[in-house]
Coordinates of C-alpha atoms and ligand atoms in Angstrom, one line a residue:
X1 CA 64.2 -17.6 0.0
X2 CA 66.9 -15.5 -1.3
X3 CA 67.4 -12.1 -0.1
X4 CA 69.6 -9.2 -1.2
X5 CA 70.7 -7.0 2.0
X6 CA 71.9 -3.4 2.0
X7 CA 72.5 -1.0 4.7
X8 CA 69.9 1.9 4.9
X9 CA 66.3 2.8 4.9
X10 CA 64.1 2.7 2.3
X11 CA 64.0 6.7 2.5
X12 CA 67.8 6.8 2.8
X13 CA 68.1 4.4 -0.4
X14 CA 65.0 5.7 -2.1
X15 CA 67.1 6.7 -5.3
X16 CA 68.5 2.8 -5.5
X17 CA 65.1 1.3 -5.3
X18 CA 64.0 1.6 -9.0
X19 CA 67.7 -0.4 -9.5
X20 CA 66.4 -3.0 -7.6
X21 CA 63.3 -3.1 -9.5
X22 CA 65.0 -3.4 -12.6
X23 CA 67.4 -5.9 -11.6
X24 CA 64.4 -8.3 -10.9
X25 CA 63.5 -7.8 -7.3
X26 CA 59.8 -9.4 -6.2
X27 CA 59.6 -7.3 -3.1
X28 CA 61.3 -4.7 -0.5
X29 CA 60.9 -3.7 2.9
X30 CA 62.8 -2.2 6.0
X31 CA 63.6 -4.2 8.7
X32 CA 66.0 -3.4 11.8
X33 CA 68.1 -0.6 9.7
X34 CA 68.2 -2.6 6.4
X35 CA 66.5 -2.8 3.1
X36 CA 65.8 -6.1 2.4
X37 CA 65.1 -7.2 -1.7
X38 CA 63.6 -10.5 -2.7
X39 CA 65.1 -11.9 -5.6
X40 CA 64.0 -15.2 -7.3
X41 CA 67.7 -15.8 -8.5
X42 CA 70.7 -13.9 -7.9
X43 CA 70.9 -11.3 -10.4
X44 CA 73.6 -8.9 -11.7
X45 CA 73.5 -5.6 -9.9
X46 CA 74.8 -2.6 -10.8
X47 CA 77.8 -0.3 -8.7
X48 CA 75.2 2.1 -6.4
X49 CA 74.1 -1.1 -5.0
X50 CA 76.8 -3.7 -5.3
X51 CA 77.2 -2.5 -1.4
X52 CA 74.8 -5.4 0.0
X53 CA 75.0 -9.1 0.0
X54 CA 73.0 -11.8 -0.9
X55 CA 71.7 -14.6 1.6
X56 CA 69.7 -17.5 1.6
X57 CA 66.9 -17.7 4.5
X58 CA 64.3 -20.0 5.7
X59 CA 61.2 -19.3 4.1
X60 CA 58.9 -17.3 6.3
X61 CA 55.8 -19.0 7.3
X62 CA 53.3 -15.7 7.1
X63 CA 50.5 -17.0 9.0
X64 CA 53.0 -18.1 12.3
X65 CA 54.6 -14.5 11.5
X66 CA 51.2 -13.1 11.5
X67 CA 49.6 -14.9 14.6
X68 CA 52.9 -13.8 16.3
X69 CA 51.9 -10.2 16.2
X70 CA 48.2 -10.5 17.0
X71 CA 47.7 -8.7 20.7
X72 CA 44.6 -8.9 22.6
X73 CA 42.0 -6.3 22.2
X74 CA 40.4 -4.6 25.3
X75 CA 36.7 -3.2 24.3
X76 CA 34.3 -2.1 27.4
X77 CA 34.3 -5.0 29.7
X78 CA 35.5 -7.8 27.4
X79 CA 38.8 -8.6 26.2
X80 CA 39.1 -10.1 22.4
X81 CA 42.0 -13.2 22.3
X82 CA 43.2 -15.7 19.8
X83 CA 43.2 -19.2 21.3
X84 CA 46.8 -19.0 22.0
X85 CA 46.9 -15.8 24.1
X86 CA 43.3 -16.7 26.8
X87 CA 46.3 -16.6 30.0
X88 CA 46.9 -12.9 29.0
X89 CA 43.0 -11.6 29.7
X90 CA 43.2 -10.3 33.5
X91 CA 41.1 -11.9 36.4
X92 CA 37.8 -9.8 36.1
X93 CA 37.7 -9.1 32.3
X94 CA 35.3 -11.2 30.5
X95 CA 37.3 -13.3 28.1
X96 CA 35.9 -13.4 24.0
X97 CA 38.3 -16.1 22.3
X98 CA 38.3 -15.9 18.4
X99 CA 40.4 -18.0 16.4
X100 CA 41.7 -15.3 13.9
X101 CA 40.4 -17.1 10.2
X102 CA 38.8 -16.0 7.1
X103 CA 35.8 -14.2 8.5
X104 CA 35.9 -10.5 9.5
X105 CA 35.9 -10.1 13.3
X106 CA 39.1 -10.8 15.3
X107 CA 38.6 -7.2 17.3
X108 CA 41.0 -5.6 15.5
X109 CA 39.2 -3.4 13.5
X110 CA 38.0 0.0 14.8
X111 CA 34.1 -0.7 14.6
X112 CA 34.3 -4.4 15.9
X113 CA 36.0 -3.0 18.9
X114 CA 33.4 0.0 19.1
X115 CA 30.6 -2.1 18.5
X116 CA 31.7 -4.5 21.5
X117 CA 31.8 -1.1 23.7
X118 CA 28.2 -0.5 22.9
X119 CA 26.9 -3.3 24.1
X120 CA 29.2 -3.6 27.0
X121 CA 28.2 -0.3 28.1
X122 CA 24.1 -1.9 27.7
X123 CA 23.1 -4.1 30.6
X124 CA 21.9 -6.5 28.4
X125 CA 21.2 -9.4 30.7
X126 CA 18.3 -7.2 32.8
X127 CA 17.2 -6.5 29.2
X128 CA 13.8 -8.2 27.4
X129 CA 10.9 -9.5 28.3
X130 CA 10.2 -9.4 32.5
X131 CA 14.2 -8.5 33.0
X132 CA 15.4 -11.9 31.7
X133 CA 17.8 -11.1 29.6
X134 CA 18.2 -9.5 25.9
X135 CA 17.1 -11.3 22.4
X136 CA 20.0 -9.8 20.4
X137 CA 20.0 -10.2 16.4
X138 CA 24.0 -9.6 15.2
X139 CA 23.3 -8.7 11.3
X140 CA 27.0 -9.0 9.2
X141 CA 28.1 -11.4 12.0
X142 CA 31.6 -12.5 10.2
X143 CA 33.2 -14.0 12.8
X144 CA 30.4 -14.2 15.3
X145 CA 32.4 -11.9 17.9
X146 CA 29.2 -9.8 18.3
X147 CA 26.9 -12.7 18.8
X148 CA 29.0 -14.3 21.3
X149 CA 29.8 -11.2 23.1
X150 CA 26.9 -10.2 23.5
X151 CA 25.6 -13.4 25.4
X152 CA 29.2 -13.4 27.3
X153 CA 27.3 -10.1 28.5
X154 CA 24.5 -11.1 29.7
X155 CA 22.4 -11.3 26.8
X156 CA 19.6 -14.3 26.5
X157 CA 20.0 -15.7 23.1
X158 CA 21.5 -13.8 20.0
X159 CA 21.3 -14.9 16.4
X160 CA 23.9 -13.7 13.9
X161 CA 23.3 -13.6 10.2
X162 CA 25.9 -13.1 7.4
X163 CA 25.2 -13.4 3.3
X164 CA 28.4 -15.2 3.3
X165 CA 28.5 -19.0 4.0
X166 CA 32.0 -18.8 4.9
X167 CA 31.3 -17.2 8.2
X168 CA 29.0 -19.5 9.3
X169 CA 31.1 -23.0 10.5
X170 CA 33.6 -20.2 11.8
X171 CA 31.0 -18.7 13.6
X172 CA 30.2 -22.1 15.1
X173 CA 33.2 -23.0 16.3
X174 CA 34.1 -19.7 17.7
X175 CA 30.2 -20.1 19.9
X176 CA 32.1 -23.6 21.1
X177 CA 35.2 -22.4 21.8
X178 CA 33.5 -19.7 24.1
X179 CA 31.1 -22.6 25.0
X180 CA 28.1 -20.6 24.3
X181 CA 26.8 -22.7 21.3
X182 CA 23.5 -23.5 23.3
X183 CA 22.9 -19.8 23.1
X184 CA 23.6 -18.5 19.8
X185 CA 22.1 -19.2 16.1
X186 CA 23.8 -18.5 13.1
X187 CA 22.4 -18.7 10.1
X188 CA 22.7 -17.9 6.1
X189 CA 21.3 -14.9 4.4
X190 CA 20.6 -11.7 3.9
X191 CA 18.2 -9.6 6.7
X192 CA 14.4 -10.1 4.9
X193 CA 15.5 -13.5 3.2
X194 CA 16.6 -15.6 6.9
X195 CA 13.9 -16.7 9.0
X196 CA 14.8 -14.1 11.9
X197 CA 11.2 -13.9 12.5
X198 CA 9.8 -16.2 14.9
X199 CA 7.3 -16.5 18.0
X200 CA 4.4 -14.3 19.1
X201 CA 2.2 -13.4 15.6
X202 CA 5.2 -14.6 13.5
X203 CA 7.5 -11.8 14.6
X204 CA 10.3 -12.2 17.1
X205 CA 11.0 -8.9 18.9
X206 CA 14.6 -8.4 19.4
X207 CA 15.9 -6.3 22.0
X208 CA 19.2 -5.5 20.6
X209 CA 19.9 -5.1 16.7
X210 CA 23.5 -5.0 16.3
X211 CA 25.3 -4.5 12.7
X212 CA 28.5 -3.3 11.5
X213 CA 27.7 -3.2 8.0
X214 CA 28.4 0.4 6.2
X215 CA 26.0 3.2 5.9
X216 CA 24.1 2.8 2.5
X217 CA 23.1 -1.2 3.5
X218 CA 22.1 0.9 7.3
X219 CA 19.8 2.8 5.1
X220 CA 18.2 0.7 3.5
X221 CA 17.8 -1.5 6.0
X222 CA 16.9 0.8 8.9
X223 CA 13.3 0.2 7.8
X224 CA 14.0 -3.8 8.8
X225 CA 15.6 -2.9 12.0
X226 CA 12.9 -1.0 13.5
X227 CA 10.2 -3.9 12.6
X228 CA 12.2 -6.1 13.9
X229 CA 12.9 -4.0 17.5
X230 CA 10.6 -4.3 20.7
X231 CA 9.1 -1.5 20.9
X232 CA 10.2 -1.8 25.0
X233 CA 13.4 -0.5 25.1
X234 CA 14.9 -1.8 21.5
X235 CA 17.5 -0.5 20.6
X236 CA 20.2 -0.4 17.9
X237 CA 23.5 -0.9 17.4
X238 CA 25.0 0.6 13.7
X239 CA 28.7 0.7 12.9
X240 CA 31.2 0.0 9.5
X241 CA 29.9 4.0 9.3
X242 CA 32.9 6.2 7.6
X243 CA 32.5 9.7 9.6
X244 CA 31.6 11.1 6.3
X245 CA 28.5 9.1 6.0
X246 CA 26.8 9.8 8.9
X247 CA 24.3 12.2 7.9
X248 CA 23.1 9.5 5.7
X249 CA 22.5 6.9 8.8
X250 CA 21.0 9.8 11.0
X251 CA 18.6 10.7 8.2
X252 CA 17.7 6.8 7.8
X253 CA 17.5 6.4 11.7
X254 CA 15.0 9.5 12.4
X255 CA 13.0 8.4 9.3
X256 CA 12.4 5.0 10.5
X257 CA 10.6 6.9 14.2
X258 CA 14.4 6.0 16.0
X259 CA 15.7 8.4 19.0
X260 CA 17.8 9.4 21.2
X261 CA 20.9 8.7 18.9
X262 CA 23.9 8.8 20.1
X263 CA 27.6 9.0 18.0
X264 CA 30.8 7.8 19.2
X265 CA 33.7 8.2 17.0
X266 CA 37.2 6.3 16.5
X267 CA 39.1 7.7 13.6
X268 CA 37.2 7.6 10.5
X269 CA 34.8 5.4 12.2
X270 CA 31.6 6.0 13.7
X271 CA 28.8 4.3 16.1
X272 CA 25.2 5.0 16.6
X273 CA 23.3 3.6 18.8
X274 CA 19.8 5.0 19.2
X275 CA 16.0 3.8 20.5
X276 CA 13.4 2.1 18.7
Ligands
LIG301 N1 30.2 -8.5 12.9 C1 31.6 -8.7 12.6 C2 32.4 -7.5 13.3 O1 31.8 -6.6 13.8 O2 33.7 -7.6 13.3 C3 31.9 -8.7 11.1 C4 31.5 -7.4 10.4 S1 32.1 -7.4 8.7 C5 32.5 -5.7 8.6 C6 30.6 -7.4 7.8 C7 30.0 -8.7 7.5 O3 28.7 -8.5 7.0 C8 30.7 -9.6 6.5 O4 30.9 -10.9 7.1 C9 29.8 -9.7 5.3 O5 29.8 -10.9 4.7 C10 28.4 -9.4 6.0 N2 27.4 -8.8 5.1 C11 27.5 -7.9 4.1 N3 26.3 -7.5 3.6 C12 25.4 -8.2 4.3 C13 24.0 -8.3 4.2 N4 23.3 -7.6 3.4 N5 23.3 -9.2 5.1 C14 24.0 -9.9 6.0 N6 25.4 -9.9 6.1 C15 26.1 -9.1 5.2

């Protein structure tokens, strides 16, 4: 990889950049003082920034670069690791261990981390039917962090569900890797198309309905989520809200008969949780 070098900033070289450009440069960035430029071949450069020099460097491996910077993520009661960081989580803290792929769900994101709050702050294993422990139904699962968190937590069984088939195997092995594969589901499929239903008169009641989707798919969904709550105690979980949108949830939420809703906020993000 072949790098031209100049001292600065990228603020304090601003007017060179647009040279750089020209001269053929694939990228730029700052890095301990310097600007750094790309080049595919050593190029011709003219005098306001002949004041560098070139050099060839191992190529980066991005994902190794990548993984290096991943930290764990604390969220309520659990902590969220990659395989390679499980001896950081402190005695005490329930351990989530997600091998950071192509799914969506490593705990980095605002509403994955919110959404592992909520039900950390539920006491989902004296939850469902005679106290023994909550049916939770993870819609969007990605990753499966939700799912596997929330039987980490106490939760009975949960099934997570994602229109994407990619997520599913990834799902899987994360379940193993936390070794609760005997008490999570994933399947394939949109809410209304996957056979969620199940048991008494057709219809599973779940006590938890988890999703961090984004607020249109919340409203037109809400109507799902409450058939598919126990009316004892159901509640739900909705996140992926921009704080913009939340009027649109709320309005979704009190038509479908929810209550007590309650908003927590993280940035632009929001959470609701509320009763079925
Ligand atoms: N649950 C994970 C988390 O909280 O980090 C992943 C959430 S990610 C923002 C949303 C996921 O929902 C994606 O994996 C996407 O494929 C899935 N998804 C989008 N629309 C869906 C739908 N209608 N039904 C089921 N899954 C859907």
């Amino acid at each position: 990889m072949l790098v031209y070098v100049l001292p600065g900033t990228l603020e304090t070289r601003e007017a060179d950049l647009d040279l750089l450009w020209e001269a053929g440069a694939t990228g730029l960035e700052e890095r301990a003082g310097m600007v750094r430029a790309y080049f595919p071949a050593r190029a011709e450069l003219p005098a306001p920034v002949a004041d560098g020099e070139w050099r060839e460097e191992a190529d980066q491996d991005w994902q190794s670069e990548f993984k290096r910077t991943l930290r764990p993520v604390r969220a309520g009661r659990v902590t969220i690791v990659p395989p390679w960081l499980r001896e950081e989580v402190e005695p005490g803290r329930i351990s989530l261990v997600i091998e950071p792929g192509m799914a969506f769900g490593t705990g980095h994101h605002e509403t994955t981390r919110l959404a592992v709050e909520a039900l950390s702050g539920l006491n989902l294993a004296e939850l469902g039917p005679n106290g023994t422990g909550a049916r939770v139904l993870d819609v969007g699962t990605g990753s499966g962090v939700l799912a596997i968190a929330a039987v980490l937590l106490g939760a009975r069984i949960a099934v997570g569900i994602d229109i994407d088939p990619i997520t599913i195997p990834i799902a899987d092995e994360n379940a193993e890797i936390n070794g609760v594969q005997e008490r999570v589901l994933f399947l394939e499929g949109a809410l209304g198309e996957v056979s969620v239903r199940f048991n008494e008169r057709g219809v599973m009641a779940y006590d938890v309905v988890i999703a961090n989707l984004y607020a249109e798919l919340h409203d037109l969904l809400a109507g799902e989520y409450a058939a598919l709550l126990s009316r004892q105690g159901g509640v739900v979980i909705l996140t992926g809200i921009l704080t913009t949108k939340l009027p649109l949830v709320r309005d979704a939420l009190n038509r479908e008969g929810f209550t007590d809703a309650r908003e927590t906020l993280d940035g632009e993000w929001a959470l609701v949780i509320a009763r079925a």
